[in-house]
mmCIF file of N, CA and C in Angstrom:
data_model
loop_
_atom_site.group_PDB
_atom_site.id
_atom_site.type_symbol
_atom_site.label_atom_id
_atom_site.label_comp_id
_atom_site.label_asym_id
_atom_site.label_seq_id
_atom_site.Cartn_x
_atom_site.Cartn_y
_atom_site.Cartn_z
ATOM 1 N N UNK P 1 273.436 -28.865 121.152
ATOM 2 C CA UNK P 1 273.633 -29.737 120.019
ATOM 3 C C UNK P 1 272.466 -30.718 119.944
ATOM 4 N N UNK P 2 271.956 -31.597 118.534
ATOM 5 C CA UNK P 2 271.177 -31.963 118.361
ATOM 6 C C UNK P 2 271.436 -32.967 117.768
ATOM 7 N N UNK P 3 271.247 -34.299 118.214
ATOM 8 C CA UNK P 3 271.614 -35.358 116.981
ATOM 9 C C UNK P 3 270.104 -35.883 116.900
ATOM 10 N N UNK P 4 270.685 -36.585 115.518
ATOM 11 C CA UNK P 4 269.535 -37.522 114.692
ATOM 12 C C UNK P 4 270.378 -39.027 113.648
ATOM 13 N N UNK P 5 269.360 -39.554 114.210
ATOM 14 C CA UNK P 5 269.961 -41.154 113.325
ATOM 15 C C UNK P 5 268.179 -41.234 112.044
ATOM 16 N N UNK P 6 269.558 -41.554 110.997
ATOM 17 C CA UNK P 6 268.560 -41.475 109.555
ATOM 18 C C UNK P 6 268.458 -42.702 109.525
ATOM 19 N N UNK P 7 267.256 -43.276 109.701
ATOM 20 C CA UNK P 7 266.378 -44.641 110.137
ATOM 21 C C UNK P 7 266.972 -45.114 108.343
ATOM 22 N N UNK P 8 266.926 -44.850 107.671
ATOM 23 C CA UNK P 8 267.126 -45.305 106.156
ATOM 24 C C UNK P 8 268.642 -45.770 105.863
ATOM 25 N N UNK P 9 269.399 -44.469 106.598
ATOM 26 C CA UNK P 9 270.896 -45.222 106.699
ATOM 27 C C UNK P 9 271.542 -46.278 107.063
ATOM 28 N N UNK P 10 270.704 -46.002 108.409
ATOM 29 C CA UNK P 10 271.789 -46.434 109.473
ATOM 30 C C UNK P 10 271.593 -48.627 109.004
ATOM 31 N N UNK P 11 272.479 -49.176 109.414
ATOM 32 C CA UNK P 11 272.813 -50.434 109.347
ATOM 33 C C UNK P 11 272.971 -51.596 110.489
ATOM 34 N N UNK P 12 272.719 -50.802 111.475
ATOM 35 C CA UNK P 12 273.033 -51.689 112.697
ATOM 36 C C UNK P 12 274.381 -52.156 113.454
ATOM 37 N N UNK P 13 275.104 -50.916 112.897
ATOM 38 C CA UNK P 13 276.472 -51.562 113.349
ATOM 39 C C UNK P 13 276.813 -51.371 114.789
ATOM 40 N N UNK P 14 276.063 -50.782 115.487
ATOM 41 C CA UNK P 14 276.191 -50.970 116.695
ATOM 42 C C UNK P 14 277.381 -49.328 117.627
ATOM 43 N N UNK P 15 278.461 -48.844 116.486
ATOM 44 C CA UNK P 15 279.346 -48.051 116.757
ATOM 45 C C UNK P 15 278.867 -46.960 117.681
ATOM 46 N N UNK P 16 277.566 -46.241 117.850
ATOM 47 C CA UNK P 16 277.404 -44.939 118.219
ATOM 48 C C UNK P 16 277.340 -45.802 119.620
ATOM 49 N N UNK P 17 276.480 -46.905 119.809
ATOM 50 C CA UNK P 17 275.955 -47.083 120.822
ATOM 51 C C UNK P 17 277.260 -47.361 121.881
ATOM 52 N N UNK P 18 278.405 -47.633 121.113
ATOM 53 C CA UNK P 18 279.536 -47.985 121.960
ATOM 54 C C UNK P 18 280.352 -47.143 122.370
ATOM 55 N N UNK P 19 279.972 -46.013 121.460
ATOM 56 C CA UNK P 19 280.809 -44.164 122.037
ATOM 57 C C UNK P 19 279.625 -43.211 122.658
ATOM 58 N N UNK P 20 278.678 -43.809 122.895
ATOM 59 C CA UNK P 20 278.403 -43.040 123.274
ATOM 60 C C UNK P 20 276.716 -43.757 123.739
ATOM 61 N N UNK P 21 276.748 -44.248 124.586
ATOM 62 C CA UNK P 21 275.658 -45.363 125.108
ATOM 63 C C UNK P 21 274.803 -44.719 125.789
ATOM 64 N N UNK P 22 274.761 -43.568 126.479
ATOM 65 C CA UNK P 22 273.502 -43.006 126.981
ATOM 66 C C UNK P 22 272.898 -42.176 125.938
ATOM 67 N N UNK P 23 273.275 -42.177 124.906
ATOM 68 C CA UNK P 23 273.139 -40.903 123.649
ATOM 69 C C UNK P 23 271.773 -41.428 123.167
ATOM 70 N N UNK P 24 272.133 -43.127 122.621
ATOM 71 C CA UNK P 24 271.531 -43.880 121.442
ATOM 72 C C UNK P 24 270.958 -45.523 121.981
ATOM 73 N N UNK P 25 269.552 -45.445 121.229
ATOM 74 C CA UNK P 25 269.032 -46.735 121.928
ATOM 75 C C UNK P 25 269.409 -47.421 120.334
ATOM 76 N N UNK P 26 269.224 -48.986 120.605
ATOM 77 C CA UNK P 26 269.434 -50.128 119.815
ATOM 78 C C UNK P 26 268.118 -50.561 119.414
ATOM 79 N N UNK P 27 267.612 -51.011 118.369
ATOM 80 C CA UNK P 27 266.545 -51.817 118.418
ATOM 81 C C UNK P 27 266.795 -53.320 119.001
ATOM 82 N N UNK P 28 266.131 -53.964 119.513
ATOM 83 C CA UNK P 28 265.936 -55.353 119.964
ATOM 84 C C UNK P 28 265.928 -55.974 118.832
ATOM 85 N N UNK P 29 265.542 -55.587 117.554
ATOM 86 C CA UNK P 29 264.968 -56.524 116.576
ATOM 87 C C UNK P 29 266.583 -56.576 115.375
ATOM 88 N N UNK P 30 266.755 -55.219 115.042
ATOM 89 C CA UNK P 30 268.069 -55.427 114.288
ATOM 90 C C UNK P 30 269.139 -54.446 114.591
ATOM 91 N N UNK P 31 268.838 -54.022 115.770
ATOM 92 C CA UNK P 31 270.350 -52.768 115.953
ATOM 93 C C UNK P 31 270.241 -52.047 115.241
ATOM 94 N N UNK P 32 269.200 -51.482 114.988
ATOM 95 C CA UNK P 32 269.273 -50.102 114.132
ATOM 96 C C UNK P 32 268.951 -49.206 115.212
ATOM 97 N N UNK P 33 269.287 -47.951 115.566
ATOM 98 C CA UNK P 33 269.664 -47.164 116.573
ATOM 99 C C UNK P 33 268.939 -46.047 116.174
ATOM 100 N N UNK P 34 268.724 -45.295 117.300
ATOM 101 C CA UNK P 34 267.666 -44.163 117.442
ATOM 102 C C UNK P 34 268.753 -43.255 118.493
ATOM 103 N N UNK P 35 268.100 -41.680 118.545
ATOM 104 C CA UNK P 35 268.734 -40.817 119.329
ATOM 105 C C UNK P 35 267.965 -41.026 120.536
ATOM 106 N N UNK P 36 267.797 -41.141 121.950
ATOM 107 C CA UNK P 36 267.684 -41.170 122.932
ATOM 108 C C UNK P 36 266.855 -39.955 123.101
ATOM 109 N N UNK P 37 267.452 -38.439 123.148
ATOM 110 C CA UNK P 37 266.368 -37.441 123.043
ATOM 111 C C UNK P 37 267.236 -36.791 122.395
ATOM 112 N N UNK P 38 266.620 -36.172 121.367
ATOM 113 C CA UNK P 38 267.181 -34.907 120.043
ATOM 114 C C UNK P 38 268.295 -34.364 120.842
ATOM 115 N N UNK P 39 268.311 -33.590 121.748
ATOM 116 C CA UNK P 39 268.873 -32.683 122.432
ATOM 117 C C UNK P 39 270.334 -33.791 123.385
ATOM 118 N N UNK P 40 271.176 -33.227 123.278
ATOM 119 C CA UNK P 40 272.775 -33.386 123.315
ATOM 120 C C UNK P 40 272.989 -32.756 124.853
ATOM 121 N N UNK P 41 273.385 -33.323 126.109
ATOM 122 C CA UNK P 41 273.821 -32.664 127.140
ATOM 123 C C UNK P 41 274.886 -32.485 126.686
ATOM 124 N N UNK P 42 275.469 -30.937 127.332
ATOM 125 C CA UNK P 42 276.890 -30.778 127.614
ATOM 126 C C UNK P 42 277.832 -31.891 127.646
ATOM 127 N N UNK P 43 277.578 -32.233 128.123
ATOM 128 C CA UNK P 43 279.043 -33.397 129.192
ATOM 129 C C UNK P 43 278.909 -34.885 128.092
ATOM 130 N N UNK P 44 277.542 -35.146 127.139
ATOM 131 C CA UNK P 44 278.079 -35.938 126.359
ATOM 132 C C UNK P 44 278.268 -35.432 124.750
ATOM 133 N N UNK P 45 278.309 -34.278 124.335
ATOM 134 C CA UNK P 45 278.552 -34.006 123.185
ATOM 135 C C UNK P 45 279.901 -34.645 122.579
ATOM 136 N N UNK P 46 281.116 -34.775 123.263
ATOM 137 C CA UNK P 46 281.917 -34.929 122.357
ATOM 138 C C UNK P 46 282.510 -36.820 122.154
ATOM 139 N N UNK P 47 281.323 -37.305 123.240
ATOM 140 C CA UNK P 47 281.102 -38.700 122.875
ATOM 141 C C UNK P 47 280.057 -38.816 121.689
ATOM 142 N N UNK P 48 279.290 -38.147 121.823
ATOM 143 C CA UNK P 48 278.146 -38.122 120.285
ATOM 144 C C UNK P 48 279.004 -37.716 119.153
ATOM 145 N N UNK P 49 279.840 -36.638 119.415
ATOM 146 C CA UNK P 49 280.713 -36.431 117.983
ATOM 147 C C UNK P 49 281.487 -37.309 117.481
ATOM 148 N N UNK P 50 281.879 -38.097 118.405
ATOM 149 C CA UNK P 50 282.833 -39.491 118.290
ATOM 150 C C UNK P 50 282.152 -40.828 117.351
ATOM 151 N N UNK P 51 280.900 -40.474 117.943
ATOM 152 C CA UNK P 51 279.741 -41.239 117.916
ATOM 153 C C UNK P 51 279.380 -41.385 116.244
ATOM 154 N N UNK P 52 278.996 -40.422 115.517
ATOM 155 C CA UNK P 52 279.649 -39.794 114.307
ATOM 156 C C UNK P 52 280.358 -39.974 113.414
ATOM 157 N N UNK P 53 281.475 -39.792 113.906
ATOM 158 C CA UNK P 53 282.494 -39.841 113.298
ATOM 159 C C UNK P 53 282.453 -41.469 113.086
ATOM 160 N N UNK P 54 282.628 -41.905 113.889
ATOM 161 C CA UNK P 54 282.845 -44.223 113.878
ATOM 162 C C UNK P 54 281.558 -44.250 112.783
ATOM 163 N N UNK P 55 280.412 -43.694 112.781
ATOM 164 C CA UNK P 55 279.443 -44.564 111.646
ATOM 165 C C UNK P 55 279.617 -44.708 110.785
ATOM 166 N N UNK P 56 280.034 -45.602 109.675
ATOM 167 C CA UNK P 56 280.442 -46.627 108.388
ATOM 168 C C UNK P 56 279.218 -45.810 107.440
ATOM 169 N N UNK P 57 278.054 -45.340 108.357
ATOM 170 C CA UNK P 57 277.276 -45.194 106.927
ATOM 171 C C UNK P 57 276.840 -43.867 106.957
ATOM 172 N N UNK P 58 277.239 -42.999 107.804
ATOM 173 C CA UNK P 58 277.375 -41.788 108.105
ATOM 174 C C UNK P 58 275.704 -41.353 108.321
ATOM 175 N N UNK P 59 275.170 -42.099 109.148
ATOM 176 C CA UNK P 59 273.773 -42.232 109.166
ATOM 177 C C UNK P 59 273.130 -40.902 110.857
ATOM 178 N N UNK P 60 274.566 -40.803 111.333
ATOM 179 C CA UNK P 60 273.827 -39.847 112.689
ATOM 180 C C UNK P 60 274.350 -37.762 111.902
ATOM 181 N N UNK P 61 273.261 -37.333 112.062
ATOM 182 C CA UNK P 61 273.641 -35.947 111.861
ATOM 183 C C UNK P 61 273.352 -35.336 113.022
ATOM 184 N N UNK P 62 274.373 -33.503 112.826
ATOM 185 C CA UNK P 62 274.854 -32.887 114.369
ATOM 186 C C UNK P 62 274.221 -31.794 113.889
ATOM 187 N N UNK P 63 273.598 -31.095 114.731
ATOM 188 C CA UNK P 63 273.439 -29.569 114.730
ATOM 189 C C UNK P 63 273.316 -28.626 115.489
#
């Protein structure tokens, strides 16, 4: 699996980073969040799907 955070969406709400905290870094400057590395281990995919699902602006995509 593969996630991605759409730098244009996303809002800073902080949600992925809280389901799923080794997934997604924060910016220092406004909490706008980045994927950690494209690529999804096993063992945290279905915290990233969670991860997902909580975003308000539907800003992380799965593939």
């Amino acid at each position: 699996m593969k996630v991605r955070v759409d730098p244009d969406r996303c809002q800073g709400h902080t949600l992925c980073a809280i389901n799923a905290p080794a997934a997604f870094e924060l910016s220092d400057v406004d909490g706008h969040a980045t994927a950690v590395d494209g690529e999804v281990p096993a063992e945290q995919q279905e915290q990233v799907r969670e991860a997902a699902r909580s975003c308000p602006e539907r800003a992380i995509s799965l593939s």
